[in-house]
Amino acid sequence: LAAVLAAAYVSSAAAVNLNTSAVSYSSAWLPARATWYGAPNGAGPDDNGGACGFKHVNQYPFSSMTSCGNQPLFKDGKGCGSCYQIRCSGDRSCSGNIETVMITDMNYYPVAQYHFDLSGTAFGALAKSGLNEKLRHS
């Protein structure tokens, strides 16, 4: 999925352009948007299990590379644990490197057809080395 990160919809979210692998097992890239929440280097939510019930998302196999997904990604819970490849574009801070995130929660405030609300760690992983903070504030 090609993803374009949206402007912040909550105070801790940032915006950039992003690419993500297809929602259905396709090799095509589709447009999407991403925001981030939680601590800048955190796993996202407090360890309450979220809508998927996953605990300890800062540990393997999640390793803090988590995301809330809006309905087309969350799929009424059937998307829990789904992995997506994402890459950032459209901002000078973007590395363009492909990262993998896992859906661990529901995003109730979509800003695009496909919206990833990434953990701080996952969002920062999309930046060029040393530009995590700049990407978060773009």
mmCIF file of N, CA and C in Angstrom:
data_model
loop_
_atom_site.group_PDB
_atom_site.id
_atom_site.type_symbol
_atom_site.label_atom_id
_atom_site.label_comp_id
_atom_site.label_asym_id
_atom_site.label_seq_id
_atom_site.Cartn_x
_atom_site.Cartn_y
_atom_site.Cartn_z
ATOM 1 N N LEU A 1 0.841 -1.166 0.000
ATOM 2 C CA LEU A 1 0.000 0.000 0.000
ATOM 3 C C LEU A 1 0.887 1.231 0.000
ATOM 4 N N ALA A 2 0.701 2.124 -0.854
ATOM 5 C CA ALA A 2 1.412 3.397 -0.757
ATOM 6 C C ALA A 2 0.672 4.202 0.279
ATOM 7 N N ALA A 3 1.323 4.680 1.253
ATOM 8 C CA ALA A 3 0.617 5.378 2.311
ATOM 9 C C ALA A 3 1.081 6.804 2.422
ATOM 10 N N VAL A 4 0.150 7.678 2.541
ATOM 11 C CA VAL A 4 0.448 9.086 2.756
ATOM 12 C C VAL A 4 0.016 9.395 4.175
ATOM 13 N N LEU A 5 0.962 9.739 5.020
ATOM 14 C CA LEU A 5 0.635 10.014 6.410
ATOM 15 C C LEU A 5 -0.139 11.308 6.506
ATOM 16 N N ALA A 6 -1.134 11.298 7.340
ATOM 17 C CA ALA A 6 -2.019 12.446 7.452
ATOM 18 C C ALA A 6 -1.559 13.400 8.533
ATOM 19 N N ALA A 7 -2.132 14.565 8.509
ATOM 20 C CA ALA A 7 -1.889 15.531 9.573
ATOM 21 C C ALA A 7 -2.395 14.941 10.880
ATOM 22 N N ALA A 8 -1.842 15.392 11.942
ATOM 23 C CA ALA A 8 -2.171 14.869 13.259
ATOM 24 C C ALA A 8 -3.663 14.974 13.532
ATOM 25 N N TYR A 9 -4.236 13.904 14.013
ATOM 26 C CA TYR A 9 -5.626 13.980 14.415
ATOM 27 C C TYR A 9 -5.735 13.899 15.919
ATOM 28 N N VAL A 10 -4.637 13.555 16.574
ATOM 29 C CA VAL A 10 -4.520 13.680 18.015
ATOM 30 C C VAL A 10 -3.228 14.422 18.268
ATOM 31 N N SER A 11 -3.057 14.921 19.460
ATOM 32 C CA SER A 11 -1.919 15.795 19.713
ATOM 33 C C SER A 11 -0.570 15.107 19.542
ATOM 34 N N SER A 12 -0.496 13.795 19.686
ATOM 35 C CA SER A 12 0.795 13.125 19.585
ATOM 36 C C SER A 12 1.036 12.489 18.223
ATOM 37 N N ALA A 13 0.228 12.779 17.252
ATOM 38 C CA ALA A 13 0.392 12.172 15.930
ATOM 39 C C ALA A 13 1.135 13.117 14.997
ATOM 40 N N ALA A 14 1.922 12.548 14.084
ATOM 41 C CA ALA A 14 2.630 13.341 13.081
ATOM 42 C C ALA A 14 2.197 12.876 11.705
ATOM 43 N N ALA A 15 2.646 13.570 10.670
ATOM 44 C CA ALA A 15 2.187 13.227 9.333
ATOM 45 C C ALA A 15 3.327 13.241 8.324
ATOM 46 N N VAL A 16 3.317 12.267 7.433
ATOM 47 C CA VAL A 16 4.249 12.164 6.310
ATOM 48 C C VAL A 16 3.615 11.285 5.257
ATOM 49 N N ASN A 17 4.272 11.112 4.126
ATOM 50 C CA ASN A 17 3.795 10.167 3.120
ATOM 51 C C ASN A 17 4.406 8.815 3.401
ATOM 52 N N LEU A 18 3.697 7.766 3.117
ATOM 53 C CA LEU A 18 4.119 6.431 3.468
ATOM 54 C C LEU A 18 3.606 5.451 2.436
ATOM 55 N N ASN A 19 4.350 4.396 2.184
ATOM 56 C CA ASN A 19 3.893 3.322 1.305
ATOM 57 C C ASN A 19 3.750 2.057 2.130
ATOM 58 N N THR A 20 2.730 1.260 1.860
ATOM 59 C CA THR A 20 2.514 0.029 2.595
ATOM 60 C C THR A 20 2.147 -1.086 1.639
ATOM 61 N N SER A 21 2.448 -2.320 2.016
ATOM 62 C CA SER A 21 2.113 -3.435 1.126
ATOM 63 C C SER A 21 0.612 -3.639 1.097
ATOM 64 N N ALA A 22 0.142 -4.310 0.098
ATOM 65 C CA ALA A 22 -1.285 -4.422 -0.170
ATOM 66 C C ALA A 22 -2.055 -5.102 0.952
ATOM 67 N N VAL A 23 -3.296 -4.692 1.111
ATOM 68 C CA VAL A 23 -4.183 -5.241 2.119
ATOM 69 C C VAL A 23 -4.483 -6.701 1.827
ATOM 70 N N SER A 24 -4.753 -7.041 0.594
ATOM 71 C CA SER A 24 -4.933 -8.437 0.227
ATOM 72 C C SER A 24 -3.612 -8.922 -0.338
ATOM 73 N N TYR A 25 -3.314 -10.105 -0.267
ATOM 74 C CA TYR A 25 -2.027 -10.705 -0.570
ATOM 75 C C TYR A 25 -1.495 -10.366 -1.954
ATOM 76 N N SER A 26 -1.406 -9.109 -2.237
ATOM 77 C CA SER A 26 -0.928 -8.615 -3.518
ATOM 78 C C SER A 26 0.447 -7.993 -3.334
ATOM 79 N N SER A 27 1.197 -7.903 -4.401
ATOM 80 C CA SER A 27 2.499 -7.260 -4.311
ATOM 81 C C SER A 27 2.413 -5.785 -4.679
ATOM 82 N N ALA A 28 1.234 -5.304 -4.999
ATOM 83 C CA ALA A 28 1.050 -3.899 -5.353
ATOM 84 C C ALA A 28 1.139 -3.027 -4.102
ATOM 85 N N TRP A 29 1.489 -1.774 -4.301
ATOM 86 C CA TRP A 29 1.504 -0.799 -3.210
ATOM 87 C C TRP A 29 0.266 0.068 -3.345
ATOM 88 N N LEU A 30 -0.439 0.313 -2.257
ATOM 89 C CA LEU A 30 -1.661 1.104 -2.260
ATOM 90 C C LEU A 30 -1.481 2.331 -1.380
ATOM 91 N N PRO A 31 -2.215 3.410 -1.669
ATOM 92 C CA PRO A 31 -2.106 4.610 -0.833
ATOM 93 C C PRO A 31 -2.717 4.388 0.544
ATOM 94 N N ALA A 32 -2.059 4.925 1.542
ATOM 95 C CA ALA A 32 -2.542 4.861 2.926
ATOM 96 C C ALA A 32 -1.998 6.080 3.656
ATOM 97 N N ARG A 33 -2.460 6.274 4.859
ATOM 98 C CA ARG A 33 -1.953 7.343 5.720
ATOM 99 C C ARG A 33 -1.552 6.730 7.047
ATOM 100 N N ALA A 34 -0.648 7.414 7.711
ATOM 101 C CA ALA A 34 -0.222 6.935 9.026
ATOM 102 C C ALA A 34 -0.011 8.095 9.968
ATOM 103 N N THR A 35 -0.326 7.858 11.215
ATOM 104 C CA THR A 35 -0.057 8.760 12.318
ATOM 105 C C THR A 35 0.674 7.928 13.362
ATOM 106 N N TRP A 36 1.085 8.540 14.445
ATOM 107 C CA TRP A 36 1.723 7.777 15.514
ATOM 108 C C TRP A 36 1.182 8.254 16.852
ATOM 109 N N TYR A 37 1.345 7.413 17.858
ATOM 110 C CA TYR A 37 0.873 7.770 19.198
ATOM 111 C C TYR A 37 1.730 7.074 20.242
ATOM 112 N N GLY A 38 1.560 7.508 21.468
ATOM 113 C CA GLY A 38 2.337 6.931 22.566
ATOM 114 C C GLY A 38 3.688 7.608 22.675
ATOM 115 N N ALA A 39 4.613 6.952 23.355
ATOM 116 C CA ALA A 39 5.967 7.479 23.539
ATOM 117 C C ALA A 39 6.721 7.428 22.210
ATOM 118 N N PRO A 40 7.599 8.402 21.948
ATOM 119 C CA PRO A 40 8.338 8.415 20.683
ATOM 120 C C PRO A 40 9.112 7.125 20.393
ATOM 121 N N ASN A 41 9.571 6.451 21.420
ATOM 122 C CA ASN A 41 10.294 5.186 21.233
ATOM 123 C C ASN A 41 9.558 4.030 21.897
ATOM 124 N N GLY A 42 8.242 4.132 21.979
ATOM 125 C CA GLY A 42 7.448 3.127 22.667
ATOM 126 C C GLY A 42 6.740 2.162 21.746
ATOM 127 N N ALA A 43 5.972 1.287 22.375
ATOM 128 C CA ALA A 43 5.235 0.243 21.664
ATOM 129 C C ALA A 43 3.812 0.675 21.335
ATOM 130 N N GLY A 44 3.468 1.903 21.620
ATOM 131 C CA GLY A 44 2.125 2.392 21.332
ATOM 132 C C GLY A 44 1.275 2.432 22.581
ATOM 133 N N PRO A 45 0.294 1.539 22.702
ATOM 134 C CA PRO A 45 -0.651 1.623 23.819
ATOM 135 C C PRO A 45 -0.045 1.156 25.134
ATOM 136 N N ASP A 46 -0.715 1.557 26.219
ATOM 137 C CA ASP A 46 -0.381 0.944 27.503
ATOM 138 C C ASP A 46 -0.651 -0.543 27.335
ATOM 139 N N ASP A 47 -0.076 -1.347 28.176
ATOM 140 C CA ASP A 47 -0.169 -2.799 28.006
ATOM 141 C C ASP A 47 -1.525 -3.328 28.475
ATOM 142 N N ASN A 48 -2.595 -2.837 27.847
ATOM 143 C CA ASN A 48 -3.944 -3.239 28.225
ATOM 144 C C ASN A 48 -4.542 -4.269 27.282
ATOM 145 N N GLY A 49 -3.783 -4.680 26.289
ATOM 146 C CA GLY A 49 -4.269 -5.687 25.353
ATOM 147 C C GLY A 49 -4.948 -5.122 24.137
ATOM 148 N N GLY A 50 -5.405 -3.868 24.186
ATOM 149 C CA GLY A 50 -6.056 -3.260 23.034
ATOM 150 C C GLY A 50 -7.216 -4.096 22.527
ATOM 151 N N ALA A 51 -7.719 -3.763 21.373
ATOM 152 C CA ALA A 51 -8.864 -4.464 20.793
ATOM 153 C C ALA A 51 -8.529 -5.898 20.413
ATOM 154 N N CYS A 52 -7.249 -6.197 20.203
ATOM 155 C CA CYS A 52 -6.838 -7.560 19.833
ATOM 156 C C CYS A 52 -6.467 -8.412 21.049
ATOM 157 N N GLY A 53 -6.293 -7.777 22.204
ATOM 158 C CA GLY A 53 -5.959 -8.519 23.412
ATOM 159 C C GLY A 53 -4.489 -8.902 23.540
ATOM 160 N N PHE A 54 -3.624 -8.382 22.663
ATOM 161 C CA PHE A 54 -2.195 -8.702 22.731
ATOM 162 C C PHE A 54 -1.545 -7.951 23.883
ATOM 163 N N LYS A 55 -0.749 -8.650 24.671
ATOM 164 C CA LYS A 55 -0.003 -8.051 25.790
ATOM 165 C C LYS A 55 1.475 -8.058 25.447
ATOM 166 N N HIS A 56 2.234 -7.243 26.153
ATOM 167 C CA HIS A 56 3.699 -7.213 26.023
ATOM 168 C C HIS A 56 4.132 -6.969 24.579
ATOM 169 N N VAL A 57 3.500 -6.008 23.919
ATOM 170 C CA VAL A 57 3.798 -5.754 22.513
ATOM 171 C C VAL A 57 5.171 -5.114 22.309
ATOM 172 N N ASN A 58 5.840 -4.784 23.408
ATOM 173 C CA ASN A 58 7.211 -4.294 23.305
ATOM 174 C C ASN A 58 8.198 -5.451 23.149
ATOM 175 N N GLN A 59 7.743 -6.674 23.333
ATOM 176 C CA GLN A 59 8.591 -7.861 23.262
ATOM 177 C C GLN A 59 8.329 -8.642 21.976
ATOM 178 N N TYR A 60 9.199 -9.617 21.691
ATOM 179 C CA TYR A 60 9.051 -10.494 20.534
ATOM 180 C C TYR A 60 7.701 -11.195 20.612
ATOM 181 N N PRO A 61 6.964 -11.372 19.565
ATOM 182 C CA PRO A 61 7.304 -11.143 18.168
ATOM 183 C C PRO A 61 6.967 -9.734 17.679
ATOM 184 N N PHE A 62 6.339 -8.918 18.524
ATOM 185 C CA PHE A 62 5.918 -7.578 18.109
ATOM 186 C C PHE A 62 7.094 -6.601 18.071
ATOM 187 N N SER A 63 7.935 -6.665 19.070
ATOM 188 C CA SER A 63 9.119 -5.802 19.175
ATOM 189 C C SER A 63 8.790 -4.326 18.956
ATOM 190 N N SER A 64 7.643 -3.904 19.457
ATOM 191 C CA SER A 64 7.156 -2.520 19.372
ATOM 192 C C SER A 64 6.807 -2.062 17.958
ATOM 193 N N MET A 65 6.872 -2.944 16.979
ATOM 194 C CA MET A 65 6.533 -2.584 15.587
ATOM 195 C C MET A 65 5.047 -2.867 15.361
ATOM 196 N N THR A 66 4.222 -2.069 16.028
ATOM 197 C CA THR A 66 2.784 -2.305 16.064
ATOM 198 C C THR A 66 2.011 -1.143 15.471
ATOM 199 N N SER A 67 0.746 -1.415 15.163
ATOM 200 C CA SER A 67 -0.121 -0.389 14.610
ATOM 201 C C SER A 67 -1.577 -0.698 14.926
ATOM 202 N N CYS A 68 -2.328 0.356 15.173
ATOM 203 C CA CYS A 68 -3.782 0.245 15.154
ATOM 204 C C CYS A 68 -4.161 0.325 13.681
ATOM 205 N N GLY A 69 -5.205 -0.362 13.309
ATOM 206 C CA GLY A 69 -5.669 -0.305 11.929
ATOM 207 C C GLY A 69 -7.111 0.128 11.878
ATOM 208 N N ASN A 70 -7.463 0.904 10.850
ATOM 209 C CA ASN A 70 -8.864 1.240 10.678
ATOM 210 C C ASN A 70 -9.591 0.006 10.124
ATOM 211 N N GLN A 71 -10.884 0.110 9.887
ATOM 212 C CA GLN A 71 -11.706 -1.071 9.561
ATOM 213 C C GLN A 71 -11.172 -1.926 8.402
ATOM 214 N N PRO A 72 -10.730 -1.367 7.281
ATOM 215 C CA PRO A 72 -10.230 -2.242 6.208
ATOM 216 C C PRO A 72 -8.978 -3.041 6.609
ATOM 217 N N LEU A 73 -8.273 -2.596 7.640
ATOM 218 C CA LEU A 73 -7.085 -3.303 8.128
ATOM 219 C C LEU A 73 -7.428 -4.180 9.330
ATOM 220 N N PHE A 74 -8.249 -3.653 10.238
ATOM 221 C CA PHE A 74 -8.646 -4.371 11.450
ATOM 222 C C PHE A 74 -9.642 -5.491 11.141
ATOM 223 N N LYS A 75 -10.514 -5.260 10.183
ATOM 224 C CA LYS A 75 -11.468 -6.260 9.679
ATOM 225 C C LYS A 75 -12.306 -6.907 10.778
ATOM 226 N N ASP A 76 -12.923 -6.079 11.624
ATOM 227 C CA ASP A 76 -13.760 -6.577 12.724
ATOM 228 C C ASP A 76 -13.029 -7.595 13.589
ATOM 229 N N GLY A 77 -11.738 -7.425 13.762
ATOM 230 C CA GLY A 77 -10.928 -8.307 14.600
ATOM 231 C C GLY A 77 -10.198 -9.398 13.838
ATOM 232 N N LYS A 78 -10.657 -9.693 12.636
ATOM 233 C CA LYS A 78 -9.982 -10.736 11.847
ATOM 234 C C LYS A 78 -8.590 -10.294 11.391
ATOM 235 N N GLY A 79 -8.329 -8.987 11.425
ATOM 236 C CA GLY A 79 -7.022 -8.458 11.031
ATOM 237 C C GLY A 79 -6.003 -8.448 12.157
ATOM 238 N N CYS A 80 -6.429 -8.829 13.376
ATOM 239 C CA CYS A 80 -5.493 -8.870 14.503
ATOM 240 C C CYS A 80 -4.316 -9.789 14.179
ATOM 241 N N GLY A 81 -3.115 -9.269 14.348
ATOM 242 C CA GLY A 81 -1.914 -10.045 14.078
ATOM 243 C C GLY A 81 -1.463 -10.006 12.629
ATOM 244 N N SER A 82 -2.241 -9.366 11.760
ATOM 245 C CA SER A 82 -1.843 -9.248 10.354
ATOM 246 C C SER A 82 -0.596 -8.384 10.245
ATOM 247 N N CYS A 83 0.283 -8.764 9.357
ATOM 248 C CA CYS A 83 1.513 -8.005 9.117
ATOM 249 C C CYS A 83 1.383 -7.215 7.827
ATOM 250 N N TYR A 84 1.893 -5.995 7.849
ATOM 251 C CA TYR A 84 1.904 -5.140 6.668
ATOM 252 C C TYR A 84 3.295 -4.564 6.487
ATOM 253 N N GLN A 85 3.725 -4.503 5.255
ATOM 254 C CA GLN A 85 4.962 -3.818 4.937
ATOM 255 C C GLN A 85 4.606 -2.382 4.602
ATOM 256 N N ILE A 86 5.346 -1.460 5.189
ATOM 257 C CA ILE A 86 5.105 -0.039 4.959
ATOM 258 C C ILE A 86 6.419 0.648 4.622
ATOM 259 N N ARG A 87 6.321 1.740 3.889
ATOM 260 C CA ARG A 87 7.486 2.582 3.649
ATOM 261 C C ARG A 87 6.998 4.014 3.505
ATOM 262 N N CYS A 88 7.826 4.904 3.931
ATOM 263 C CA CYS A 88 7.513 6.318 3.968
ATOM 264 C C CYS A 88 8.065 7.010 2.736
ATOM 265 N N SER A 89 7.283 7.947 2.187
ATOM 266 C CA SER A 89 7.735 8.753 1.051
ATOM 267 C C SER A 89 7.118 10.135 1.174
ATOM 268 N N GLY A 90 7.616 11.067 0.409
ATOM 269 C CA GLY A 90 7.016 12.384 0.369
ATOM 270 C C GLY A 90 7.517 13.349 1.416
ATOM 271 N N ASP A 91 8.473 12.952 2.243
ATOM 272 C CA ASP A 91 9.063 13.834 3.231
ATOM 273 C C ASP A 91 10.563 13.588 3.208
ATOM 274 N N ARG A 92 11.340 14.647 3.290
ATOM 275 C CA ARG A 92 12.804 14.496 3.221
ATOM 276 C C ARG A 92 13.372 13.654 4.350
ATOM 277 N N SER A 93 12.628 13.485 5.421
ATOM 278 C CA SER A 93 13.082 12.671 6.552
ATOM 279 C C SER A 93 12.851 11.179 6.338
ATOM 280 N N CYS A 94 12.045 10.819 5.351
ATOM 281 C CA CYS A 94 11.720 9.416 5.079
ATOM 282 C C CYS A 94 12.940 8.659 4.555
ATOM 283 N N SER A 95 13.149 7.465 5.069
ATOM 284 C CA SER A 95 14.256 6.640 4.596
ATOM 285 C C SER A 95 13.897 5.917 3.300
ATOM 286 N N GLY A 96 12.617 5.634 3.096
ATOM 287 C CA GLY A 96 12.195 4.835 1.946
ATOM 288 C C GLY A 96 12.374 3.347 2.174
ATOM 289 N N ASN A 97 12.950 2.973 3.316
ATOM 290 C CA ASN A 97 13.133 1.560 3.647
ATOM 291 C C ASN A 97 11.807 0.919 4.015
ATOM 292 N N ILE A 98 11.656 -0.338 3.676
ATOM 293 C CA ILE A 98 10.445 -1.090 3.998
ATOM 294 C C ILE A 98 10.547 -1.617 5.425
ATOM 295 N N GLU A 99 9.504 -1.404 6.204
ATOM 296 C CA GLU A 99 9.396 -1.914 7.575
ATOM 297 C C GLU A 99 8.137 -2.764 7.664
ATOM 298 N N THR A 100 8.093 -3.686 8.603
ATOM 299 C CA THR A 100 6.923 -4.536 8.809
ATOM 300 C C THR A 100 6.289 -4.200 10.147
ATOM 301 N N VAL A 101 4.969 -3.992 10.132
ATOM 302 C CA VAL A 101 4.217 -3.733 11.358
ATOM 303 C C VAL A 101 3.102 -4.757 11.486
ATOM 304 N N MET A 102 2.664 -4.955 12.726
ATOM 305 C CA MET A 102 1.602 -5.910 13.012
ATOM 306 C C MET A 102 0.410 -5.170 13.608
ATOM 307 N N ILE A 103 -0.786 -5.498 13.144
ATOM 308 C CA ILE A 103 -2.013 -4.891 13.662
ATOM 309 C C ILE A 103 -2.303 -5.480 15.045
ATOM 310 N N THR A 104 -2.380 -4.585 16.046
ATOM 311 C CA THR A 104 -2.617 -5.025 17.421
ATOM 312 C C THR A 104 -3.817 -4.333 18.059
ATOM 313 N N ASP A 105 -4.449 -3.413 17.335
ATOM 314 C CA ASP A 105 -5.548 -2.655 17.926
ATOM 315 C C ASP A 105 -6.397 -2.045 16.815
ATOM 316 N N MET A 106 -7.547 -1.517 17.190
ATOM 317 C CA MET A 106 -8.477 -0.872 16.256
ATOM 318 C C MET A 106 -8.258 0.627 16.283
ATOM 319 N N ASN A 107 -8.296 1.256 15.126
ATOM 320 C CA ASN A 107 -8.213 2.702 14.999
ATOM 321 C C ASN A 107 -9.608 3.196 14.657
ATOM 322 N N TYR A 108 -10.207 3.934 15.559
ATOM 323 C CA TYR A 108 -11.591 4.382 15.383
ATOM 324 C C TYR A 108 -11.708 5.722 14.675
ATOM 325 N N TYR A 109 -10.574 6.372 14.351
ATOM 326 C CA TYR A 109 -10.608 7.700 13.754
ATOM 327 C C TYR A 109 -9.803 7.714 12.461
ATOM 328 N N PRO A 110 -10.269 7.016 11.429
ATOM 329 C CA PRO A 110 -9.500 6.946 10.189
ATOM 330 C C PRO A 110 -9.406 8.302 9.498
ATOM 331 N N VAL A 111 -8.248 8.530 8.885
ATOM 332 C CA VAL A 111 -8.034 9.762 8.126
ATOM 333 C C VAL A 111 -7.875 9.467 6.635
ATOM 334 N N ALA A 112 -7.981 8.194 6.280
ATOM 335 C CA ALA A 112 -7.852 7.771 4.882
ATOM 336 C C ALA A 112 -8.483 6.392 4.755
ATOM 337 N N GLN A 113 -8.606 5.918 3.537
ATOM 338 C CA GLN A 113 -9.170 4.586 3.322
ATOM 339 C C GLN A 113 -8.393 3.542 4.111
ATOM 340 N N TYR A 114 -7.065 3.613 4.064
ATOM 341 C CA TYR A 114 -6.208 2.739 4.864
ATOM 342 C C TYR A 114 -5.405 3.629 5.788
ATOM 343 N N HIS A 115 -5.610 3.463 7.093
ATOM 344 C CA HIS A 115 -4.954 4.326 8.080
ATOM 345 C C HIS A 115 -4.263 3.470 9.131
ATOM 346 N N PHE A 116 -2.955 3.644 9.239
ATOM 347 C CA PHE A 116 -2.143 2.984 10.256
ATOM 348 C C PHE A 116 -1.832 4.007 11.341
ATOM 349 N N ASP A 117 -2.217 3.728 12.580
ATOM 350 C CA ASP A 117 -1.827 4.564 13.708
ATOM 351 C C ASP A 117 -0.694 3.812 14.390
ATOM 352 N N LEU A 118 0.530 4.164 14.044
ATOM 353 C CA LEU A 118 1.728 3.413 14.411
ATOM 354 C C LEU A 118 2.218 3.730 15.816
ATOM 355 N N SER A 119 2.900 2.756 16.410
ATOM 356 C CA SER A 119 3.620 3.018 17.653
ATOM 357 C C SER A 119 4.721 4.023 17.340
ATOM 358 N N GLY A 120 5.217 4.706 18.366
ATOM 359 C CA GLY A 120 6.320 5.638 18.165
ATOM 360 C C GLY A 120 7.533 4.960 17.559
ATOM 361 N N THR A 121 7.820 3.731 17.987
ATOM 362 C CA THR A 121 8.959 2.979 17.455
ATOM 363 C C THR A 121 8.782 2.701 15.974
ATOM 364 N N ALA A 122 7.596 2.238 15.586
ATOM 365 C CA ALA A 122 7.343 1.913 14.177
ATOM 366 C C ALA A 122 7.412 3.166 13.311
ATOM 367 N N PHE A 123 6.842 4.267 13.777
ATOM 368 C CA PHE A 123 6.869 5.500 13.010
ATOM 369 C C PHE A 123 8.307 5.987 12.839
ATOM 370 N N GLY A 124 9.072 5.955 13.925
ATOM 371 C CA GLY A 124 10.460 6.386 13.876
ATOM 372 C C GLY A 124 11.316 5.529 12.960
ATOM 373 N N ALA A 125 10.984 4.249 12.831
ATOM 374 C CA ALA A 125 11.743 3.338 11.971
ATOM 375 C C ALA A 125 11.653 3.727 10.501
ATOM 376 N N LEU A 126 10.681 4.565 10.145
ATOM 377 C CA LEU A 126 10.492 4.993 8.760
ATOM 378 C C LEU A 126 11.419 6.144 8.372
ATOM 379 N N ALA A 127 12.111 6.712 9.353
ATOM 380 C CA ALA A 127 12.944 7.884 9.117
ATOM 381 C C ALA A 127 14.378 7.515 8.760
ATOM 382 N N LYS A 128 15.052 8.444 8.090
ATOM 383 C CA LYS A 128 16.484 8.312 7.867
ATOM 384 C C LYS A 128 17.173 8.358 9.232
ATOM 385 N N SER A 129 18.344 7.767 9.315
ATOM 386 C CA SER A 129 19.098 7.738 10.559
ATOM 387 C C SER A 129 19.243 9.147 11.133
ATOM 388 N N GLY A 130 18.877 9.283 12.405
ATOM 389 C CA GLY A 130 18.996 10.559 13.096
ATOM 390 C C GLY A 130 17.876 11.548 12.838
ATOM 391 N N LEU A 131 16.909 11.199 11.998
ATOM 392 C CA LEU A 131 15.832 12.133 11.655
ATOM 393 C C LEU A 131 14.466 11.700 12.195
ATOM 394 N N ASN A 132 14.458 10.779 13.171
ATOM 395 C CA ASN A 132 13.193 10.285 13.741
ATOM 396 C C ASN A 132 12.337 11.430 14.265
ATOM 397 N N GLU A 133 12.952 12.314 15.047
ATOM 398 C CA GLU A 133 12.220 13.410 15.645
ATOM 399 C C GLU A 133 11.686 14.375 14.585
ATOM 400 N N LYS A 134 12.481 14.638 13.571
ATOM 401 C CA LYS A 134 12.051 15.514 12.488
ATOM 402 C C LYS A 134 10.857 14.913 11.744
ATOM 403 N N LEU A 135 10.895 13.610 11.486
ATOM 404 C CA LEU A 135 9.787 12.952 10.807
ATOM 405 C C LEU A 135 8.525 13.014 11.652
ATOM 406 N N ARG A 136 8.658 12.790 12.964
ATOM 407 C CA ARG A 136 7.497 12.848 13.852
ATOM 408 C C ARG A 136 6.835 14.243 13.858
ATOM 409 N N HIS A 137 7.629 15.275 13.623
ATOM 410 C CA HIS A 137 7.102 16.644 13.665
ATOM 411 C C HIS A 137 6.784 17.219 12.291
ATOM 412 N N SER A 138 6.929 16.413 11.252
ATOM 413 C CA SER A 138 6.648 16.944 9.906
ATOM 414 C C SER A 138 5.157 17.022 9.637
#
